[in-house]
Coordinates of C-alpha atoms in Angstrom, one line a residue:
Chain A
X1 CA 129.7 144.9 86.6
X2 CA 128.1 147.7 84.3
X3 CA 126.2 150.3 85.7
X4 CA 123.0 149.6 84.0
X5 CA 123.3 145.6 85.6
X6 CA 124.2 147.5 88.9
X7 CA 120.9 149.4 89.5
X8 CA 118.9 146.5 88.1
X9 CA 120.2 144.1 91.0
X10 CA 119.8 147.4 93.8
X11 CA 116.3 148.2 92.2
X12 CA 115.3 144.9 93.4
X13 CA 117.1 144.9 96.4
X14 CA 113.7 145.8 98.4
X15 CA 111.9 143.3 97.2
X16 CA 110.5 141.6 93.6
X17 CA 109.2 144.3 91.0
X18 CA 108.4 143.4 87.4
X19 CA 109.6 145.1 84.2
X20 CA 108.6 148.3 84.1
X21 CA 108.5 149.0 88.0
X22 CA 112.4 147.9 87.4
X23 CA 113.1 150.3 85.1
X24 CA 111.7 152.8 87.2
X25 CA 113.4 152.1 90.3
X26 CA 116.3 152.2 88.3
X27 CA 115.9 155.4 87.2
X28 CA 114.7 157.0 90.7
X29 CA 117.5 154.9 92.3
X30 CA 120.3 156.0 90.0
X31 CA 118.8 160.1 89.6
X32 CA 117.6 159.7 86.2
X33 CA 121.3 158.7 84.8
X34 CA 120.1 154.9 84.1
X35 CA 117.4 155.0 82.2
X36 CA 116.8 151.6 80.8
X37 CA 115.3 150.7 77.6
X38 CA 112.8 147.8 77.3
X39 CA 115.0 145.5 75.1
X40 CA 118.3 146.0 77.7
X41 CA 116.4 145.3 80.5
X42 CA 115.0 142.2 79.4
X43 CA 118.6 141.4 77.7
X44 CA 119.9 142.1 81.6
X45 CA 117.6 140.3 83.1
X46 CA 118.2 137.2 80.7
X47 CA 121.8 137.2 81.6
X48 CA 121.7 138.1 85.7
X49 CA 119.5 135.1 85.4
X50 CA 121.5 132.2 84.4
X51 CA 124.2 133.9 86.0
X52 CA 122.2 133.1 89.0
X53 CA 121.8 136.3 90.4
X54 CA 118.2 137.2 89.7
X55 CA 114.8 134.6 90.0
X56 CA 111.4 134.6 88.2
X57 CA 109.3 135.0 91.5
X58 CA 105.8 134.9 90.4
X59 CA 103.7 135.2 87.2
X60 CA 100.1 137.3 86.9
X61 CA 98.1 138.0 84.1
X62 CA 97.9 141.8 83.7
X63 CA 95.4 143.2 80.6
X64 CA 95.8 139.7 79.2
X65 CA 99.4 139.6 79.3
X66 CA 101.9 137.9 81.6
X67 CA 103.3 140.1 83.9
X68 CA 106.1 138.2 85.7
X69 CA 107.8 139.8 88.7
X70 CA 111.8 139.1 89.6
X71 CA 113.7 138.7 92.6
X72 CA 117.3 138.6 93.9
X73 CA 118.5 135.7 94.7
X74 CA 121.5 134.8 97.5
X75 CA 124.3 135.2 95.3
X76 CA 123.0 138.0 93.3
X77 CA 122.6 139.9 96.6
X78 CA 126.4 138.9 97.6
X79 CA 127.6 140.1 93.8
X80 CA 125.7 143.2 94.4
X81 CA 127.2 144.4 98.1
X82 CA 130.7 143.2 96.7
X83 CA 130.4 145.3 93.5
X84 CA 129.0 148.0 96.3
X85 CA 132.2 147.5 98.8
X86 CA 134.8 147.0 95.3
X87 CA 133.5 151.3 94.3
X88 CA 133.6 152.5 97.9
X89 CA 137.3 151.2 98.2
X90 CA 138.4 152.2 94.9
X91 CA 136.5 155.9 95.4
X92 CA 138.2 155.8 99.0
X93 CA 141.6 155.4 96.8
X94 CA 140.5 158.5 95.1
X95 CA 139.2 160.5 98.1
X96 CA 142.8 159.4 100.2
X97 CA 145.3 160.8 96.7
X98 CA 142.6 164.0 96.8
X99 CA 143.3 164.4 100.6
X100 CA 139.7 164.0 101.5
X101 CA 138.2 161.4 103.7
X102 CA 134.5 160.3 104.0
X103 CA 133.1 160.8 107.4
X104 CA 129.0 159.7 107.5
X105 CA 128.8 159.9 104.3
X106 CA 130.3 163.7 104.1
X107 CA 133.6 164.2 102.4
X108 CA 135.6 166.5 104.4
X109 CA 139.8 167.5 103.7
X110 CA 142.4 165.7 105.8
X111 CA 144.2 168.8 106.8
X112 CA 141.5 171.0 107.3
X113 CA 140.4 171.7 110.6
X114 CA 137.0 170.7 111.9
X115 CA 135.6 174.2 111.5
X116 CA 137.4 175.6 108.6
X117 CA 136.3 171.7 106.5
X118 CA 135.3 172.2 103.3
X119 CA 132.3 169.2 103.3
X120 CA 129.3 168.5 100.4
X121 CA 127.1 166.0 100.1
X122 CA 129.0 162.3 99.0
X123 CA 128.4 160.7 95.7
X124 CA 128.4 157.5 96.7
X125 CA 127.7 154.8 94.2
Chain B
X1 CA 94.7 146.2 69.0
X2 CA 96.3 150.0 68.7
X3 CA 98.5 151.4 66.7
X4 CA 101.6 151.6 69.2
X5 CA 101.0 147.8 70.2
X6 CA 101.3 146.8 66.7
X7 CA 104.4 148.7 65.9
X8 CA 106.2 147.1 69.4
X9 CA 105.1 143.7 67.7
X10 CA 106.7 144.3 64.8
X11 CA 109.8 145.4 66.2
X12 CA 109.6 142.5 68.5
X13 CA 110.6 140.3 65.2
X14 CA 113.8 140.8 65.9
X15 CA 114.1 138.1 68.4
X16 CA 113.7 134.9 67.7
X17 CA 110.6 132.9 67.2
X18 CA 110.9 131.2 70.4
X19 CA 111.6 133.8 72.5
X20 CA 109.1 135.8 71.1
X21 CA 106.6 132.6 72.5
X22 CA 108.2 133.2 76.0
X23 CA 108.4 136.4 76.5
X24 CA 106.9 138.3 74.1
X25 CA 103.5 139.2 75.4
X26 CA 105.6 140.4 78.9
X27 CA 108.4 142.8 76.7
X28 CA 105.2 144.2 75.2
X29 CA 103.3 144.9 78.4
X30 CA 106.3 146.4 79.9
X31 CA 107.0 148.3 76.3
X32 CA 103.3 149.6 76.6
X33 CA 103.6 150.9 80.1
X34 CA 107.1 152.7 79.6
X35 CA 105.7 154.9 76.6
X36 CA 103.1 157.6 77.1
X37 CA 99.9 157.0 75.8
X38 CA 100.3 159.7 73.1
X39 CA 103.2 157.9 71.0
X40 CA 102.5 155.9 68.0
X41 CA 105.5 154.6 68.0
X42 CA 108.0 153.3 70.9
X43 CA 111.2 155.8 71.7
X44 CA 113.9 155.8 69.6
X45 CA 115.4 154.6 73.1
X46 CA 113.1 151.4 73.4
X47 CA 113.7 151.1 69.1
X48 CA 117.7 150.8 69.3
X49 CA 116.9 148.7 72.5
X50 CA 114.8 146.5 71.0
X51 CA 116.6 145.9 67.6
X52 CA 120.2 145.2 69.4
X53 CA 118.4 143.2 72.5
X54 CA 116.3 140.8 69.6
X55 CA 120.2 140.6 68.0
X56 CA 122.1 139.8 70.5
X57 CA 118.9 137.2 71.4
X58 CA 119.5 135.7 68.2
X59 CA 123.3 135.2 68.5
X60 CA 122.7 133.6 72.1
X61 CA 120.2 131.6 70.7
X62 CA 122.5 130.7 67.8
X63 CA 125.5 129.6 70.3
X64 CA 123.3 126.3 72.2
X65 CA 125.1 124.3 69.9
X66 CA 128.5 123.0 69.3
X67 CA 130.7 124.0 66.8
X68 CA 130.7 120.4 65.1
X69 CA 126.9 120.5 65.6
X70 CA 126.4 123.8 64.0
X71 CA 128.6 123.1 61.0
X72 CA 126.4 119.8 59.8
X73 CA 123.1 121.9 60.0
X74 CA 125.1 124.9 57.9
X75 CA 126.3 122.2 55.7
X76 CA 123.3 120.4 55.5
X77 CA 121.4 123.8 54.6
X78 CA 124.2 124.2 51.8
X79 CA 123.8 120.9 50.1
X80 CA 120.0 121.2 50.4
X81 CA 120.3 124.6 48.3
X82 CA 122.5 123.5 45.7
X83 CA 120.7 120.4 45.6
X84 CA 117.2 122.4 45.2
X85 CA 119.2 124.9 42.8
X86 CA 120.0 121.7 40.5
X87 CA 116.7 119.9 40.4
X88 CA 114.8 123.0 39.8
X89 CA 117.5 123.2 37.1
X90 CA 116.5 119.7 36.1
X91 CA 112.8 120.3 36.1
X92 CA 112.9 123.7 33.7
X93 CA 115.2 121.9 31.1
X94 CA 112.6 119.3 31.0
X95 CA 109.6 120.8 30.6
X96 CA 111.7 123.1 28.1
X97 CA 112.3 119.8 26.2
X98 CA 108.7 119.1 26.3
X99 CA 107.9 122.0 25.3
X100 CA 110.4 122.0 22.3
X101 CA 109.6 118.7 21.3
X102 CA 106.7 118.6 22.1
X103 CA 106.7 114.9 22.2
X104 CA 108.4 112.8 25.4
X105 CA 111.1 111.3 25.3
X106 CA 112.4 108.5 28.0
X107 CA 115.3 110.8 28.9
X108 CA 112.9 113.9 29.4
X109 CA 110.9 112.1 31.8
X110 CA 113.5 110.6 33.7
X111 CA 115.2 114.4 34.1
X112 CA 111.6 115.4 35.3
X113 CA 111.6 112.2 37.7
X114 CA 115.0 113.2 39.5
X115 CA 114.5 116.5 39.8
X116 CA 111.3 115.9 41.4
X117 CA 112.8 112.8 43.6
X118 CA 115.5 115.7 44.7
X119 CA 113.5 118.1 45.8
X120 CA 111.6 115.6 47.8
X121 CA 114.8 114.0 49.2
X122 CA 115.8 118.1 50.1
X123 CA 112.1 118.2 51.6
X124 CA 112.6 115.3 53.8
X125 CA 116.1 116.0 54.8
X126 CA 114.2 118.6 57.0
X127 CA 111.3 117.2 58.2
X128 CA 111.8 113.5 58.3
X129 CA 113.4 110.3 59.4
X130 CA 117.2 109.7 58.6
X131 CA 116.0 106.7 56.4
X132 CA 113.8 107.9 54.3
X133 CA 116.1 110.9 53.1
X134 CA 118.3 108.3 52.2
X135 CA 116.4 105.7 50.4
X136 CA 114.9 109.0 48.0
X137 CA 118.5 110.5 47.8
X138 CA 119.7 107.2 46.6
X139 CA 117.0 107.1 44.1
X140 CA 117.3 110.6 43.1
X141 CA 120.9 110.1 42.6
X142 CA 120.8 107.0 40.7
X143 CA 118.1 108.8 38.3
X144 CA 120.2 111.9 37.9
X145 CA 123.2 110.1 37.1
X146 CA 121.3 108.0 34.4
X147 CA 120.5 111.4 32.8
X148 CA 122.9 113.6 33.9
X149 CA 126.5 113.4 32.7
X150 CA 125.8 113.7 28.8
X151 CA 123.8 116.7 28.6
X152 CA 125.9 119.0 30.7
X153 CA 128.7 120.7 30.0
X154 CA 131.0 120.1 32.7
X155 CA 130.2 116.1 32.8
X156 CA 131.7 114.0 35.1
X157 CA 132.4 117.1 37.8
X158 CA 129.1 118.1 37.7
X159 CA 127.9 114.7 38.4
X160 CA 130.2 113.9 41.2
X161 CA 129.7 117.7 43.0
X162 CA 125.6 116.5 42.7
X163 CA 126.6 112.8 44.3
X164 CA 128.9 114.8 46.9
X165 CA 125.9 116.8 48.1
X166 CA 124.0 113.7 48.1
X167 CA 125.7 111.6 49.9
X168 CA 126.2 114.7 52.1
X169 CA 122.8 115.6 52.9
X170 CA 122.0 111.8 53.4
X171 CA 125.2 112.3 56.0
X172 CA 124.1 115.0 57.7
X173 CA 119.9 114.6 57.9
X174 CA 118.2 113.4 60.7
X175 CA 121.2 114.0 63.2
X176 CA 120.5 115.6 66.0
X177 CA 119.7 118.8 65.3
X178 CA 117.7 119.9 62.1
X179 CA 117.8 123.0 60.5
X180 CA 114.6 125.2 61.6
X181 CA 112.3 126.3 59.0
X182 CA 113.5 129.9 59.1
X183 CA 116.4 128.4 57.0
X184 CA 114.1 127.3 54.5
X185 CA 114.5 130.7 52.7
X186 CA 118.1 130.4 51.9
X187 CA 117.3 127.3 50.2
X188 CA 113.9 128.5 48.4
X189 CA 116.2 131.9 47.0
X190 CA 118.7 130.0 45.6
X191 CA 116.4 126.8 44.9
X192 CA 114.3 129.5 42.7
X193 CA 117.4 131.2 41.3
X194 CA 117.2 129.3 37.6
X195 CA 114.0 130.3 37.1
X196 CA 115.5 133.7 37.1
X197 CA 116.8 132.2 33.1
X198 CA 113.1 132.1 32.0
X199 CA 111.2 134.7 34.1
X200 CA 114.3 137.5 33.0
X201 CA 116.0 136.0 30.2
X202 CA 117.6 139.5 29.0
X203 CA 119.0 140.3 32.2
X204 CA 120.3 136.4 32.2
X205 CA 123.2 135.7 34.0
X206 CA 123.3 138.9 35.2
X207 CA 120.3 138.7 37.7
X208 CA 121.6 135.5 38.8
X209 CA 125.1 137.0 39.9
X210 CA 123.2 139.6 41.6
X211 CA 121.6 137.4 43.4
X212 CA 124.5 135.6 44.5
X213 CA 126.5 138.5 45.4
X214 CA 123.3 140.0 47.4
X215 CA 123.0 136.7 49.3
X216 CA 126.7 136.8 49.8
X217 CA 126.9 140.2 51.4
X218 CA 123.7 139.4 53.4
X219 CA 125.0 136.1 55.1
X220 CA 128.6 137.7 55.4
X221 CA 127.2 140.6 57.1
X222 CA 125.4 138.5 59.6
X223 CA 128.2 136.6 60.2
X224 CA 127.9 138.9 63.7
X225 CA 125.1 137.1 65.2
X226 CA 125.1 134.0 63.2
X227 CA 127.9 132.4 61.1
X228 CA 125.9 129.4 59.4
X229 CA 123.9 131.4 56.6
X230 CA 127.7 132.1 55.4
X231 CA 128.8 129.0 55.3
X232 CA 125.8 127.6 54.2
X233 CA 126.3 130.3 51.5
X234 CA 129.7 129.0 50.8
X235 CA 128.9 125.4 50.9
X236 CA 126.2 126.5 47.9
X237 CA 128.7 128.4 46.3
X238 CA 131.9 125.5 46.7
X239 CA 129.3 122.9 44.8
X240 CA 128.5 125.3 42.4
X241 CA 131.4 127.2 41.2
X242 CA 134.1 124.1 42.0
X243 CA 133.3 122.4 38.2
X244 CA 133.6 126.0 36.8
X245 CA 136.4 126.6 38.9
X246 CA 138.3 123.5 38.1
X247 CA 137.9 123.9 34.4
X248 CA 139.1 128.0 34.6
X249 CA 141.6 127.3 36.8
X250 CA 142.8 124.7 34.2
X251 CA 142.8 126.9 31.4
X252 CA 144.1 129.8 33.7
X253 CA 141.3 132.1 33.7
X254 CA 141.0 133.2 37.0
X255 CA 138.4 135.2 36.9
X256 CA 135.8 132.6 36.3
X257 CA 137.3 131.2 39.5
X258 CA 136.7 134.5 41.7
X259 CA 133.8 133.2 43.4
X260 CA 135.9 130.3 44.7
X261 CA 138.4 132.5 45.6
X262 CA 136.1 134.5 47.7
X263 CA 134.8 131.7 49.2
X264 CA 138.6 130.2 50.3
X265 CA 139.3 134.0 51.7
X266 CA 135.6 134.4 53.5
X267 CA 135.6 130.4 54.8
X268 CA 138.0 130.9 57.5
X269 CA 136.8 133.9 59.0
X270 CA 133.6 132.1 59.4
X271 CA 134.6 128.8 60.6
X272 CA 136.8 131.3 63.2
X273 CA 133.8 132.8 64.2
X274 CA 131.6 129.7 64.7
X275 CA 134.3 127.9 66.9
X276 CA 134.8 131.4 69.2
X277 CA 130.8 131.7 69.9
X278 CA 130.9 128.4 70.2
X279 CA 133.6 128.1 72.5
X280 CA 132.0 131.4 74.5
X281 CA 128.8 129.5 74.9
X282 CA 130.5 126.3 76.2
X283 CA 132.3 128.7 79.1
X284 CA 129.0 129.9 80.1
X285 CA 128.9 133.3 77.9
X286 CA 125.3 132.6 76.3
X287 CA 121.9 133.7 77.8

């Protein structure tokens, strides 16, 4: 899964949003690294949904315009925690040959002691 | 309507038709919101994004049908434009007679009455039922062929290419799937392409090779998202050049017989193509 297909499932992971509030989330979600043009999104979109993974949800009419709003769907929510789980093992693999381990979220040196532990902040996916 | 609106629908012509009908209104709402209100013009971002996601729309759009499917609406689009080139053909040299003669003659009218009975046979090989394009073709070709084998140079060849294309487009029209009308320039270009002898007669053939070799880069080059202009392109060009090509290969003057060569060498590329999209869209890789 690319990343730009990744944050469009997680930016609807709270709930339905339409276009634009997609490519924000994305953006906000992702700390201004994916920033989506119009035309990809709506090429995503196409794709995640007759892959099944995203749903047209409901429709409005917005300035004269159809606004439709999108939704995950079961298996889009499954692809997206096993694309989730598939980075956190292979960035465990990374973290293990580094001789750092992720404890809460903090990544701290297997042979450092508890108070001598150099930690920062994880960049989790 | 503003400026920036305008611009987003014009950039939006790179999908197709029907997609524009679907979602078109929704791309440009959410296209409107994501640009600030001072632009004229959409981001380069949203431009590149726009262009590539309206190609790669096309191609998907392209790849509904088979491969066996797509090859009888490329052929059919092939015939139809040499069959358009020649009766266009037929109609100028008639009213040429005329004009020369300035007096009738059966033969001149019957010239007139294929090409005219073509054309509307090419016509309704889009548009209507299986039977009628076939009951016209067979007219058309049984007038052509009354008029058609003394006056031209390459005779009996040129007579059965015209009969092939014929009995191909009778083949091929009404079905299943017809070729839409944003084929119908292909076949209007090179329909139009003898006229090119009377409207630039000093630049005569050399606006007409032009031509073909402009087409022939175009269709080749959008081979990427859709392979049938090319071999409609090639089809045209096969029932063209093969009397030519014959008679030069004959005599062994192979450069006459470059364009068929071209089309041998580009052919299977194309056909390669159209069975791999084909093939992707049958495993599920389309929209």
């Amino acid at each position: 899964m690319r990343e730009p297909t990744y944050f469009v499932l997680a930016a609807l992971l709270a709930g339905p949003l339409h276009g634009y509030a997609i490519i924000k989330r994305a953006e906000e979600m992702s700390g201004g690294r994916v920033r989506l043009a119009t035309g990809t999104l709506y090429t995503a979109l196409d794709r995640l949904t007759a892959e099944g993974y995203v749903r047209l949800v409901s429709e409005e009419l917005v300035a004269g315009r159809v606004r439709r709003s999108y939704g995950l769907t079961d298996e889009g929510s499954a692809a997206l925690r096993a694309e989730a789980q598939r980075m956190a093992e292979a960035a465990q693999l990374v973290h293990a040959a580094a001789g750092v381990v992720v404890v809460h979220g903090r990544v701290r040196r297997a042979n450092a002691g508890s108070a001598g532990g150099v930690s920062r902040k994880a960049r989790t996916a | 309507m503003t400026t920036l609106e305008r611009r987003c629908r014009l950039l939006l012509r790179a999908y197709p038709a029907e997609y524009r009908r679907d979602r078109g209104d929704e791309i440009i709402g959410t296209l409107l919101e994501s640009t600030p209100a001072c632009r004229s013009w959409p981001t380069s971002r949203d431009v590149r994004g726009l262009v590539v996601g309206g190609l790669r729309a096309r191609a998907a759009f392209n790849r509904r049908l088979t491969t066996g499917a797509s090859l009888r609406v490329a052929a059919l689009v092939g015939v139809s434009a040499y069959l358009a080139y020649a009766a266009v053909n037929y109609l100028a040299f008639a009213v040429l007679a005329l004009t020369w003669k300035g007096r009738a003659h059966q033969a001149d009218w019957s010239l007139m009455l294929a090409g005219a009975l073509i054309l509307v046979a090419v016509v309704l090989a889009w548009v209507s039922s299986r039977r009628a394009v076939r009951l016209t073709a067979v007219t058309a070709a049984a007038t052509g062929v009354s008029v058609a084998g003394p006056w031209h140079y390459y005779g009996w060849m040129f007579v059965s290419v015209g009969l092939a294309c014929v009995a191909a487009m009778a083949l091929f029209a009404g079905n299943g799937e017809r070729p839409t009308r944003r084929w119908a320039w292909l076949v209007a270009v090179f329909g139009a392409a003898p006229l090119l002898e009377w409207l630039l007669p000093g630049a005569w053939p050399t606006a007409f090779f032009a031509l073909v070799e402009v087409m022939g880069v175009v269709s080749v080059l959008w081979v990427v998202i859709d392979p049938r202009p090319a071999i409609a392109t090639a089809v045209f060009l096969l029932a063209l050049w093969l009397p030519v090509g014959i008679v030069s290969l004959a005599g062994r003057d192979l450069q006459s017989a470059v364009p068929l060569l071209i089309v041998s060498a580009v052919a299977p590329v194309t056909l390669w193509r159209l069975h791999r999209q084909s093939a992707r869209a049958s495993a599920g890789g389309g929209i």
